[in-house]
Every structure is written in structure tokens, then in C-alpha cells.
Amino acid sequence: MARISKIAVLTSGGDAPGMNAAIRAVTRTALYNKLEVIGIKEGYRGMIEKLFIPLWSIDVSDIIQRGGTILKTARCMEFKTPEGRQIAYNNMKEIGVNGIIVIGGDGTFTGARIFNEEFDIPMIGIPGTIDNDLYGTDYTIGYDTALNTVVEAVDKIRDTASAHNRMFFIEVMGAEAGFIALRSGIAAGAEAIIIPEINNEIDKLNQLLESGRRQRASNIVIVAEGDKEGGAYKLANKVKERYPGYDIRITVLGHLQRGGSPSAFDRVSASRLGYAAVEALLDDQKSLMVGIQNNEIALVPFRKAIKLHKSVNQNLLEIADVLSS
Ligand code: F6P
């Protein structure tokens, strides 16, 4: 395989705080190793539409603390077609790119895995999503910041909930995963946490309400957006009908969870992962994600990161249960 001389980097899918720190780490590690660096704007769309910018050390100054992504991001349908990927490959060849680093979640890595089966330009992935739902890494970039954002918001809601003796249903992100809900629920002392991975949470919520023991205190129910009942509004409406005695309000935190300056933890993770991704390309690796397992860098094939489901930590569930009793 030809030695890597010019790499490209892109961000794809939902943005996450810390993506900029990862772009910075990739760029500076590559330049340190005498590689040229190209930034591709708007994810895979930019590969197809030639949205390229050269990246130098100065271009990634003053971004480690910024949320969002300086390269912008997109979810690209054309890259899902063989024709789209062929154009993307031709464009990479044309400018002499011989290694690509993609920062994103499972959709991003699915595209990268297929691209690496079809073409000879190696791709390495960096996990960047607030959802933390990728197998093979304990943490994804953005998760820690999103948790802190949620906890800060829930603390504020708790103040007004207590003042009125109210119950709040607070919906957090996680279309298919309850990782944000579970950890933020524990950190904010939620009375109940409803996540898609667990079936009997609604029964537990009913027990809590039946007992009436919470009627005078504030009650916070954290609901993952992908829960089986269809989100906080549907769940709260059911509860309202059945227990008219509770004074209930609903808050959907929405996209504010994706913004903001990344936490120190996310900045350090992004720096380690960006560095490791370039090292992986220099080591002639391809089609894998760099992750962090037990505080060590781990290389995980895209195939596994996408297909295998990260399981919910049973111990955390138990703790959430005990501490809300
Ligand atoms: O980035 C992941 C995620 O935040 C999910 O938790 C959420 O369901 C989804 O993105 C929302 O995506 P969009 O910004 O496209 O509405």
C-alpha cells in the first residue's frame, strides 16, 4: 500500500460538542507527521460536491472550545448509492487523498464501511455523537457535554417543580438509546427514568404514582425520546388521565443538548482519538473506529461498532432504582 501522504477529514451526521477538538487533533497530528490535510465540508456531500478546503495549523486555532463543527455536517442520501460513492472516490483520487478520517456515529460508519469494501482509500472513524450508542467505545465525543447540559437544565426545572409541588416529564435525546437519559437521570436525582432498552419502567412509574408517596414532593421523570410510549408528551398525557391528582408539566430539551462548549473530558477524549486516528492511518489500518475502552485507545472494526449493540449498564439501572426509592 502506498504510504499515506495526504489525508482528508470530515464530520457527518448529528454534530456533537468536541468535534472541533477532534478536527484540530487530526490536523495537527497529520501536519506533525508531514502529511497534507484537506477538510471536507458538509460530510459525505462534500466528498461528492468537492467542498474541499486545505487545513493548516492556523485554521484549527481557537476552535477547541467551540461547539458545532467548523467543517459543517450533513446526512447525505447520495452517498448511500454506488454512483454517489463512485463520484466521491473519483474526487478523492483527483486531489491525491490517500487516507480519510470520518467523525460521526453509526450512520457515518456504515457509509465508511461500505466505501472501504468498494475502494482502496482507507477510512478510519472517530466516534462523535451525543448519544454514546456505539459499541466498542466507553464514551463518544459530545456525550459528557450533553450530560452536563441536561443536568444543568433539570436542576433548574427542579427548582420550579419543588416550588409548585409539580411532576415534570423531561424528554432528552436518544432516538434509539437511553444512555443520555440514564446517566443524566442519576446525576439529577430523577424519581423515574424511562428508556427504550427497558420494558418494565412504566410499571415502576405506575407503582410510584399509585403509592401517592411522592405527591407533595417534586417529581422528575426523565424520558428518552425513543421510549416505547412515544416520548414525554404521550407518556405524560396517559399519566394525567390516570392520575388527575398530579400537577404535571412537560419539557422537551431538544437540540440545546447538542450545542455548547465541550467539557474538559470531551476535549481530552477528542484530542486522544484524533491523534489515534492519524496513527492508525500511518499504521496502514482501515475500516475501523478508534475508541476508548477502560481509558485505553482501542481499535474496533466498523462492522462491530455498527452492528453490535452497546448494552445498558445494569449496575447503573440498579443504582437509579435504589436511589430513587
Ligand atoms: O445526534 C444524535 C441525535 O441527537 C439523536 O439523539 C436525535 O434523535 C437526532 O440526533 C436528531 O437529529 P436531527 O438534528 O437531524 O433532528
mmCIF file of C-alpha atoms and ligand atoms in Angstrom:
data_model
loop_
_atom_site.group_PDB
_atom_site.id
_atom_site.type_symbol
_atom_site.label_atom_id
_atom_site.label_comp_id
_atom_site.label_asym_id
_atom_site.label_seq_id
_atom_site.Cartn_x
_atom_site.Cartn_y
_atom_site.Cartn_z
ATOM 1 C CA MET A 1 0.000 0.000 0.000
ATOM 2 C CA ALA A 2 1.290 3.496 -0.844
ATOM 3 C CA ARG A 3 2.457 5.404 2.195
ATOM 4 C CA ILE A 4 -0.112 7.948 3.348
ATOM 5 C CA SER A 5 0.825 11.452 2.200
ATOM 6 C CA LYS A 6 -2.430 13.411 2.094
ATOM 7 C CA ILE A 7 -5.447 12.878 4.313
ATOM 8 C CA ALA A 8 -8.962 14.269 4.397
ATOM 9 C CA VAL A 9 -11.188 14.795 7.416
ATOM 10 C CA LEU A 10 -14.947 15.285 7.620
ATOM 11 C CA THR A 11 -17.758 15.422 10.175
ATOM 12 C CA SER A 12 -21.054 13.714 9.397
ATOM 13 C CA GLY A 13 -24.469 13.060 10.989
ATOM 14 C CA GLY A 14 -25.603 14.975 14.068
ATOM 15 C CA ASP A 15 -22.963 17.373 15.339
ATOM 16 C CA ALA A 16 -21.557 16.918 18.837
ATOM 17 C CA PRO A 17 -19.550 19.204 21.143
ATOM 18 C CA GLY A 18 -15.890 18.222 20.809
ATOM 19 C CA MET A 19 -15.964 17.581 17.067
ATOM 20 C CA ASN A 20 -13.868 20.714 16.570
ATOM 21 C CA ALA A 21 -11.339 19.471 19.115
ATOM 22 C CA ALA A 22 -11.118 16.247 17.090
ATOM 23 C CA ILE A 23 -10.628 18.147 13.802
ATOM 24 C CA ARG A 24 -7.849 20.116 15.469
ATOM 25 C CA ALA A 25 -6.166 16.963 16.785
ATOM 26 C CA VAL A 26 -6.371 15.212 13.407
ATOM 27 C CA THR A 27 -4.998 18.250 11.562
ATOM 28 C CA ARG A 28 -2.123 18.934 13.913
ATOM 29 C CA THR A 29 -1.114 15.264 14.272
ATOM 30 C CA ALA A 30 -1.128 14.879 10.492
ATOM 31 C CA LEU A 31 0.902 18.041 9.923
ATOM 32 C CA TYR A 32 3.351 16.945 12.613
ATOM 33 C CA ASN A 33 3.841 13.761 10.577
ATOM 34 C CA LYS A 34 4.385 15.790 7.393
ATOM 35 C CA LEU A 35 1.041 14.875 5.835
ATOM 36 C CA GLU A 36 -1.098 17.302 3.880
ATOM 37 C CA VAL A 37 -4.601 17.824 5.256
ATOM 38 C CA ILE A 38 -7.839 18.575 3.411
ATOM 39 C CA GLY A 39 -11.061 19.474 5.240
ATOM 40 C CA ILE A 40 -14.209 18.214 3.537
ATOM 41 C CA LYS A 41 -17.237 20.367 4.281
ATOM 42 C CA GLU A 42 -20.760 19.050 4.952
ATOM 43 C CA GLY A 43 -19.870 15.395 5.445
ATOM 44 C CA TYR A 44 -20.151 12.926 2.593
ATOM 45 C CA ARG A 45 -21.976 15.507 0.477
ATOM 46 C CA GLY A 46 -18.752 17.488 0.377
ATOM 47 C CA MET A 47 -16.888 14.460 -0.989
ATOM 48 C CA ILE A 48 -19.357 14.307 -3.851
ATOM 49 C CA GLU A 49 -19.663 18.052 -4.457
ATOM 50 C CA LYS A 50 -15.950 18.833 -3.990
ATOM 51 C CA LEU A 51 -16.372 21.054 -0.954
ATOM 52 C CA PHE A 52 -12.696 20.965 -0.055
ATOM 53 C CA ILE A 53 -10.516 23.334 1.971
ATOM 54 C CA PRO A 54 -6.856 22.927 2.865
ATOM 55 C CA LEU A 55 -6.274 22.786 6.617
ATOM 56 C CA TRP A 56 -3.179 24.251 8.242
ATOM 57 C CA SER A 57 -2.328 24.631 11.893
ATOM 58 C CA ILE A 58 -3.678 28.191 11.971
ATOM 59 C CA ASP A 59 -7.045 27.045 10.576
ATOM 60 C CA VAL A 60 -7.682 24.938 13.667
ATOM 61 C CA SER A 61 -6.566 27.566 16.177
ATOM 62 C CA ASP A 62 -9.160 28.832 18.584
ATOM 63 C CA ILE A 63 -11.661 26.020 17.914
ATOM 64 C CA ILE A 64 -11.001 23.526 20.730
ATOM 65 C CA GLN A 65 -13.535 25.329 22.934
ATOM 66 C CA ARG A 66 -16.259 25.695 20.306
ATOM 67 C CA GLY A 67 -19.351 23.524 19.882
ATOM 68 C CA GLY A 68 -20.730 22.571 16.455
ATOM 69 C CA THR A 69 -18.250 21.779 13.690
ATOM 70 C CA ILE A 70 -16.206 24.205 11.587
ATOM 71 C CA LEU A 71 -16.487 21.703 8.721
ATOM 72 C CA LYS A 72 -20.285 21.634 8.997
ATOM 73 C CA THR A 73 -22.158 18.368 8.769
ATOM 74 C CA ALA A 74 -24.970 16.700 6.848
ATOM 75 C CA ARG A 75 -26.833 13.445 6.393
ATOM 76 C CA CYS A 76 -26.205 12.583 2.708
ATOM 77 C CA MET A 77 -28.557 10.305 0.765
ATOM 78 C CA GLU A 78 -26.418 10.265 -2.400
ATOM 79 C CA PHE A 79 -23.515 8.617 -0.585
ATOM 80 C CA LYS A 80 -25.855 5.682 0.100
ATOM 81 C CA THR A 81 -25.867 4.894 -3.641
ATOM 82 C CA PRO A 82 -22.991 3.159 -5.519
ATOM 83 C CA GLU A 83 -22.997 6.022 -8.046
ATOM 84 C CA GLY A 84 -22.595 8.630 -5.306
ATOM 85 C CA ARG A 85 -19.730 6.749 -3.697
ATOM 86 C CA GLN A 86 -18.009 6.337 -7.077
ATOM 87 C CA ILE A 87 -18.081 10.111 -7.630
ATOM 88 C CA ALA A 88 -16.751 10.635 -4.107
ATOM 89 C CA TYR A 89 -13.902 8.195 -4.754
ATOM 90 C CA ASN A 90 -13.010 9.794 -8.098
ATOM 91 C CA ASN A 91 -12.893 13.206 -6.434
ATOM 92 C CA MET A 92 -10.556 11.924 -3.715
ATOM 93 C CA LYS A 93 -8.267 10.351 -6.329
ATOM 94 C CA GLU A 94 -8.249 13.559 -8.337
ATOM 95 C CA ILE A 95 -6.802 15.557 -5.434
ATOM 96 C CA GLY A 96 -4.468 12.775 -4.295
ATOM 97 C CA VAL A 97 -6.095 11.923 -0.946
ATOM 98 C CA ASN A 98 -4.960 8.504 0.267
ATOM 99 C CA GLY A 99 -6.491 8.352 3.736
ATOM 100 C CA ILE A 100 -9.782 9.653 5.176
ATOM 101 C CA ILE A 101 -10.892 10.258 8.761
ATOM 102 C CA VAL A 102 -14.627 10.469 9.395
ATOM 103 C CA ILE A 103 -16.052 11.815 12.637
ATOM 104 C CA GLY A 104 -19.634 10.775 13.420
ATOM 105 C CA GLY A 105 -21.939 7.997 14.574
ATOM 106 C CA ASP A 106 -23.308 4.727 13.239
ATOM 107 C CA GLY A 107 -24.728 6.202 10.003
ATOM 108 C CA THR A 108 -21.330 7.728 9.244
ATOM 109 C CA PHE A 109 -19.523 4.455 9.912
ATOM 110 C CA THR A 110 -21.998 2.451 7.851
ATOM 111 C CA GLY A 111 -21.110 4.622 4.844
ATOM 112 C CA ALA A 112 -17.400 4.329 5.619
ATOM 113 C CA ARG A 113 -17.551 0.547 5.923
ATOM 114 C CA ILE A 114 -19.190 0.170 2.500
ATOM 115 C CA PHE A 115 -16.788 2.673 0.927
ATOM 116 C CA ASN A 116 -13.824 0.685 2.257
ATOM 117 C CA GLU A 117 -15.233 -2.550 0.828
ATOM 118 C CA GLU A 118 -15.523 -0.936 -2.601
ATOM 119 C CA PHE A 119 -12.437 1.275 -2.806
ATOM 120 C CA ASP A 120 -8.786 1.343 -1.841
ATOM 121 C CA ILE A 121 -8.654 4.595 0.154
ATOM 122 C CA PRO A 122 -8.539 3.632 3.859
ATOM 123 C CA MET A 123 -11.059 5.201 6.202
ATOM 124 C CA ILE A 124 -10.775 5.494 9.979
ATOM 125 C CA GLY A 125 -13.661 6.636 12.203
ATOM 126 C CA ILE A 126 -13.771 8.764 15.335
ATOM 127 C CA PRO A 127 -16.928 8.325 17.460
ATOM 128 C CA GLY A 128 -18.688 11.689 17.641
ATOM 129 C CA THR A 129 -22.302 11.678 18.808
ATOM 130 C CA ILE A 130 -24.021 12.852 21.959
ATOM 131 C CA ASP A 131 -25.949 9.556 22.087
ATOM 132 C CA ASN A 132 -22.990 7.376 23.229
ATOM 133 C CA ASP A 133 -24.629 4.440 21.462
ATOM 134 C CA LEU A 134 -21.614 2.963 19.656
ATOM 135 C CA TYR A 135 -20.302 -0.431 20.570
ATOM 136 C CA GLY A 136 -16.543 -0.570 21.210
ATOM 137 C CA THR A 137 -16.036 2.719 22.986
ATOM 138 C CA ASP A 138 -16.969 3.628 26.543
ATOM 139 C CA TYR A 139 -17.581 7.224 25.536
ATOM 140 C CA THR A 140 -18.347 9.064 22.319
ATOM 141 C CA ILE A 141 -17.273 12.673 21.820
ATOM 142 C CA GLY A 142 -20.060 15.010 22.929
ATOM 143 C CA TYR A 143 -21.769 12.679 25.383
ATOM 144 C CA ASP A 144 -20.207 14.150 28.501
ATOM 145 C CA THR A 145 -21.011 17.716 27.455
ATOM 146 C CA ALA A 146 -24.606 16.778 26.619
ATOM 147 C CA LEU A 147 -24.993 15.120 30.020
ATOM 148 C CA ASN A 148 -23.794 18.254 31.769
ATOM 149 C CA THR A 149 -26.162 20.381 29.700
ATOM 150 C CA VAL A 150 -29.099 18.140 30.591
ATOM 151 C CA VAL A 151 -28.256 18.077 34.284
ATOM 152 C CA GLU A 152 -27.978 21.868 34.410
ATOM 153 C CA ALA A 153 -31.387 22.181 32.753
ATOM 154 C CA VAL A 154 -33.025 19.589 35.012
ATOM 155 C CA ASP A 155 -31.650 21.304 38.128
ATOM 156 C CA LYS A 156 -33.383 24.496 37.029
ATOM 157 C CA ILE A 157 -36.628 22.699 36.352
ATOM 158 C CA ARG A 158 -36.356 21.058 39.772
ATOM 159 C CA ASP A 159 -36.444 24.497 41.415
ATOM 160 C CA THR A 160 -39.768 25.433 39.892
ATOM 161 C CA ALA A 161 -41.139 21.882 40.268
ATOM 162 C CA SER A 162 -40.432 21.987 44.004
ATOM 163 C CA ALA A 163 -41.945 25.435 44.353
ATOM 164 C CA HIS A 164 -45.255 24.165 42.943
ATOM 165 C CA ASN A 165 -45.194 20.533 44.118
ATOM 166 C CA ARG A 166 -45.267 19.507 40.478
ATOM 167 C CA MET A 167 -44.306 16.498 38.457
ATOM 168 C CA PHE A 168 -42.233 17.153 35.327
ATOM 169 C CA PHE A 169 -41.717 14.841 32.389
ATOM 170 C CA ILE A 170 -38.449 15.890 30.745
ATOM 171 C CA GLU A 171 -37.610 14.447 27.347
ATOM 172 C CA VAL A 172 -33.956 14.058 26.424
ATOM 173 C CA MET A 173 -32.331 12.966 23.152
ATOM 174 C CA GLY A 174 -31.633 9.372 22.225
ATOM 175 C CA ALA A 175 -33.830 8.114 19.399
ATOM 176 C CA GLU A 176 -32.829 4.513 19.928
ATOM 177 C CA ALA A 177 -30.772 4.606 23.088
ATOM 178 C CA GLY A 178 -31.261 5.588 26.699
ATOM 179 C CA PHE A 179 -27.669 6.410 27.602
ATOM 180 C CA ILE A 180 -28.250 10.159 27.987
ATOM 181 C CA ALA A 181 -31.441 9.537 29.958
ATOM 182 C CA LEU A 182 -29.923 7.017 32.347
ATOM 183 C CA ARG A 183 -26.817 8.926 33.346
ATOM 184 C CA SER A 184 -28.424 12.363 33.422
ATOM 185 C CA GLY A 185 -31.298 10.859 35.424
ATOM 186 C CA ILE A 186 -28.914 9.546 38.052
ATOM 187 C CA ALA A 187 -26.932 12.790 38.125
ATOM 188 C CA ALA A 188 -30.068 14.912 38.509
ATOM 189 C CA GLY A 189 -31.676 12.583 41.071
ATOM 190 C CA ALA A 190 -34.675 11.730 38.874
ATOM 191 C CA GLU A 191 -37.560 9.865 40.511
ATOM 192 C CA ALA A 192 -38.009 7.749 37.370
ATOM 193 C CA ILE A 193 -36.079 7.150 34.146
ATOM 194 C CA ILE A 194 -37.837 5.803 31.049
ATOM 195 C CA ILE A 195 -35.569 4.349 28.345
ATOM 196 C CA PRO A 196 -36.205 2.259 25.211
ATOM 197 C CA GLU A 197 -33.975 -0.631 26.328
ATOM 198 C CA ILE A 198 -36.046 -1.499 29.405
ATOM 199 C CA ASN A 199 -39.590 -2.851 29.365
ATOM 200 C CA ASN A 200 -40.949 -2.535 32.883
ATOM 201 C CA GLU A 201 -40.130 1.100 33.587
ATOM 202 C CA ILE A 202 -43.733 2.173 33.048
ATOM 203 C CA ASP A 203 -44.911 -0.337 35.655
ATOM 204 C CA LYS A 204 -42.414 1.082 38.088
ATOM 205 C CA LEU A 205 -43.651 4.592 37.337
ATOM 206 C CA ASN A 206 -47.224 3.435 37.971
ATOM 207 C CA GLN A 207 -46.211 1.930 41.294
ATOM 208 C CA LEU A 208 -44.652 5.208 42.291
ATOM 209 C CA LEU A 209 -47.793 7.108 41.389
ATOM 210 C CA GLU A 210 -50.163 4.563 42.983
ATOM 211 C CA SER A 211 -48.360 4.804 46.273
ATOM 212 C CA GLY A 212 -49.061 8.521 46.330
ATOM 213 C CA ARG A 213 -45.961 8.938 48.453
ATOM 214 C CA ARG A 214 -44.482 11.457 46.104
ATOM 215 C CA GLN A 215 -47.499 13.700 45.886
ATOM 216 C CA ARG A 216 -46.091 16.575 47.908
ATOM 217 C CA ALA A 217 -42.510 16.487 46.651
ATOM 218 C CA SER A 218 -41.182 17.494 43.240
ATOM 219 C CA ASN A 219 -41.054 14.585 40.822
ATOM 220 C CA ILE A 220 -38.754 14.448 37.837
ATOM 221 C CA VAL A 221 -39.305 11.776 35.218
ATOM 222 C CA ILE A 222 -36.587 11.649 32.556
ATOM 223 C CA VAL A 223 -37.840 10.170 29.284
ATOM 224 C CA ALA A 224 -35.582 9.172 26.372
ATOM 225 C CA GLU A 225 -37.121 10.452 23.128
ATOM 226 C CA GLY A 226 -37.153 6.920 21.702
ATOM 227 C CA ASP A 227 -39.069 5.332 24.582
ATOM 228 C CA LYS A 228 -41.789 2.811 23.774
ATOM 229 C CA GLU A 229 -44.660 5.155 24.693
ATOM 230 C CA GLY A 230 -43.584 7.668 22.035
ATOM 231 C CA GLY A 231 -41.930 10.427 24.067
ATOM 232 C CA ALA A 232 -42.682 12.648 27.050
ATOM 233 C CA TYR A 233 -45.953 14.172 25.758
ATOM 234 C CA LYS A 234 -47.659 10.837 25.128
ATOM 235 C CA LEU A 235 -46.464 9.372 28.389
ATOM 236 C CA ALA A 236 -47.433 12.431 30.420
ATOM 237 C CA ASN A 237 -50.897 12.525 28.856
ATOM 238 C CA LYS A 238 -51.502 8.918 29.845
ATOM 239 C CA VAL A 239 -50.406 9.626 33.386
ATOM 240 C CA LYS A 240 -52.582 12.764 33.540
ATOM 241 C CA GLU A 241 -55.662 10.766 32.582
ATOM 242 C CA ARG A 242 -55.000 8.056 35.107
ATOM 243 C CA TYR A 243 -53.808 10.231 37.987
ATOM 244 C CA PRO A 244 -55.583 13.587 37.767
ATOM 245 C CA GLY A 245 -54.304 14.438 41.275
ATOM 246 C CA TYR A 246 -50.802 15.145 39.992
ATOM 247 C CA ASP A 247 -49.974 18.610 38.690
ATOM 248 C CA ILE A 248 -47.955 17.723 35.587
ATOM 249 C CA ARG A 249 -45.807 19.736 33.190
ATOM 250 C CA ILE A 250 -43.652 18.665 30.250
ATOM 251 C CA THR A 251 -40.331 19.957 28.914
ATOM 252 C CA VAL A 252 -38.606 18.711 25.768
ATOM 253 C CA LEU A 253 -34.956 19.735 25.927
ATOM 254 C CA GLY A 254 -34.357 19.165 22.199
ATOM 255 C CA HIS A 255 -31.369 20.482 20.310
ATOM 256 C CA LEU A 256 -29.947 22.596 23.097
ATOM 257 C CA GLN A 257 -28.402 19.274 24.178
ATOM 258 C CA ARG A 258 -26.216 19.285 21.063
ATOM 259 C CA GLY A 259 -24.724 22.746 21.484
ATOM 260 C CA GLY A 260 -22.316 24.478 23.799
ATOM 261 C CA SER A 261 -18.645 24.499 24.619
ATOM 262 C CA PRO A 262 -17.294 20.955 25.066
ATOM 263 C CA SER A 263 -16.421 19.770 28.569
ATOM 264 C CA ALA A 264 -12.780 19.161 29.505
ATOM 265 C CA PHE A 265 -13.489 15.429 29.328
ATOM 266 C CA ASP A 266 -14.768 15.665 25.742
ATOM 267 C CA ARG A 267 -11.849 17.877 24.686
ATOM 268 C CA VAL A 268 -9.321 15.401 26.039
ATOM 269 C CA SER A 269 -11.136 12.396 24.506
ATOM 270 C CA ALA A 270 -11.350 14.196 21.157
ATOM 271 C CA SER A 271 -7.639 15.036 21.291
ATOM 272 C CA ARG A 272 -6.681 11.437 22.090
ATOM 273 C CA LEU A 273 -8.977 9.989 19.430
ATOM 274 C CA GLY A 274 -7.893 12.452 16.734
ATOM 275 C CA TYR A 275 -4.266 11.632 17.406
ATOM 276 C CA ALA A 276 -5.012 7.874 17.421
ATOM 277 C CA ALA A 277 -6.933 8.065 14.138
ATOM 278 C CA VAL A 278 -3.962 9.559 12.272
ATOM 279 C CA GLU A 279 -1.639 6.994 13.870
ATOM 280 C CA ALA A 280 -3.974 4.235 12.666
ATOM 281 C CA LEU A 281 -3.770 5.521 9.077
ATOM 282 C CA LEU A 282 0.021 5.713 9.323
ATOM 283 C CA ASP A 283 -0.037 2.088 10.531
ATOM 284 C CA ASP A 284 -1.899 1.105 7.324
ATOM 285 C CA GLN A 285 -5.138 0.356 9.172
ATOM 286 C CA LYS A 286 -8.526 0.771 7.526
ATOM 287 C CA SER A 287 -12.236 0.269 8.098
ATOM 288 C CA LEU A 288 -12.115 0.717 11.831
ATOM 289 C CA MET A 289 -13.126 3.078 14.582
ATOM 290 C CA VAL A 290 -10.769 4.339 17.241
ATOM 291 C CA GLY A 291 -12.456 4.133 20.629
ATOM 292 C CA ILE A 292 -11.655 4.386 24.307
ATOM 293 C CA GLN A 293 -12.075 1.277 26.446
ATOM 294 C CA ASN A 294 -11.087 1.305 30.124
ATOM 295 C CA ASN A 295 -9.240 4.551 29.465
ATOM 296 C CA GLU A 296 -7.064 2.985 26.744
ATOM 297 C CA ILE A 297 -7.300 3.550 22.990
ATOM 298 C CA ALA A 298 -8.927 0.570 21.255
ATOM 299 C CA LEU A 299 -9.312 -0.179 17.531
ATOM 300 C CA VAL A 300 -12.724 -1.606 16.626
ATOM 301 C CA PRO A 301 -13.785 -2.728 13.128
ATOM 302 C CA PHE A 302 -16.646 -0.600 11.730
ATOM 303 C CA ARG A 303 -18.568 -3.834 11.275
ATOM 304 C CA LYS A 304 -18.649 -4.403 15.033
ATOM 305 C CA ALA A 305 -19.113 -0.783 16.108
ATOM 306 C CA ILE A 306 -22.250 -0.559 13.993
ATOM 307 C CA LYS A 307 -23.799 -3.997 14.385
ATOM 308 C CA LEU A 308 -23.241 -4.936 17.969
ATOM 309 C CA HIS A 309 -25.403 -3.101 20.430
ATOM 310 C CA LYS A 310 -23.831 -1.451 23.385
ATOM 311 C CA SER A 311 -25.758 -2.701 26.373
ATOM 312 C CA VAL A 312 -27.122 -0.580 29.144
ATOM 313 C CA ASN A 313 -25.096 -0.799 32.330
ATOM 314 C CA GLN A 314 -27.196 -2.981 34.668
ATOM 315 C CA ASN A 315 -25.422 -1.652 37.708
ATOM 316 C CA LEU A 316 -26.415 1.912 36.817
ATOM 317 C CA LEU A 317 -30.030 0.792 36.418
ATOM 318 C CA GLU A 318 -29.940 -0.802 39.836
ATOM 319 C CA ILE A 319 -28.387 2.320 41.348
ATOM 320 C CA ALA A 320 -31.021 4.529 39.721
ATOM 321 C CA ASP A 321 -33.713 2.311 41.211
ATOM 322 C CA VAL A 322 -32.333 2.194 44.706
ATOM 323 C CA LEU A 323 -31.514 5.869 44.923
ATOM 324 C CA SER A 324 -34.946 6.997 43.745
ATOM 325 C CA SER A 325 -36.785 4.795 46.260
HETATM 326 O O1 F6P B 1 -27.028 13.282 17.157
HETATM 327 C C1 F6P B 1 -27.893 12.274 17.566
HETATM 328 C C2 F6P B 1 -29.238 12.841 17.748
HETATM 329 O O2 F6P B 1 -29.087 13.955 18.565
HETATM 330 C C3 F6P B 1 -30.300 11.930 18.317
HETATM 331 O O3 F6P B 1 -30.273 11.786 19.695
HETATM 332 C C4 F6P B 1 -31.555 12.616 17.829
HETATM 333 O O4 F6P B 1 -32.606 11.710 17.752
HETATM 334 C C5 F6P B 1 -31.134 13.094 16.472
HETATM 335 O O5 F6P B 1 -29.755 13.304 16.527
HETATM 336 C C6 F6P B 1 -31.824 14.351 16.000
HETATM 337 O O6 F6P B 1 -31.356 14.629 14.709
HETATM 338 P P1 F6P B 1 -31.743 15.914 13.841
HETATM 339 O O7 F6P B 1 -30.876 17.028 14.300
HETATM 340 O O8 F6P B 1 -31.454 15.518 12.453
HETATM 341 O O9 F6P B 1 -33.177 16.197 14.128
#
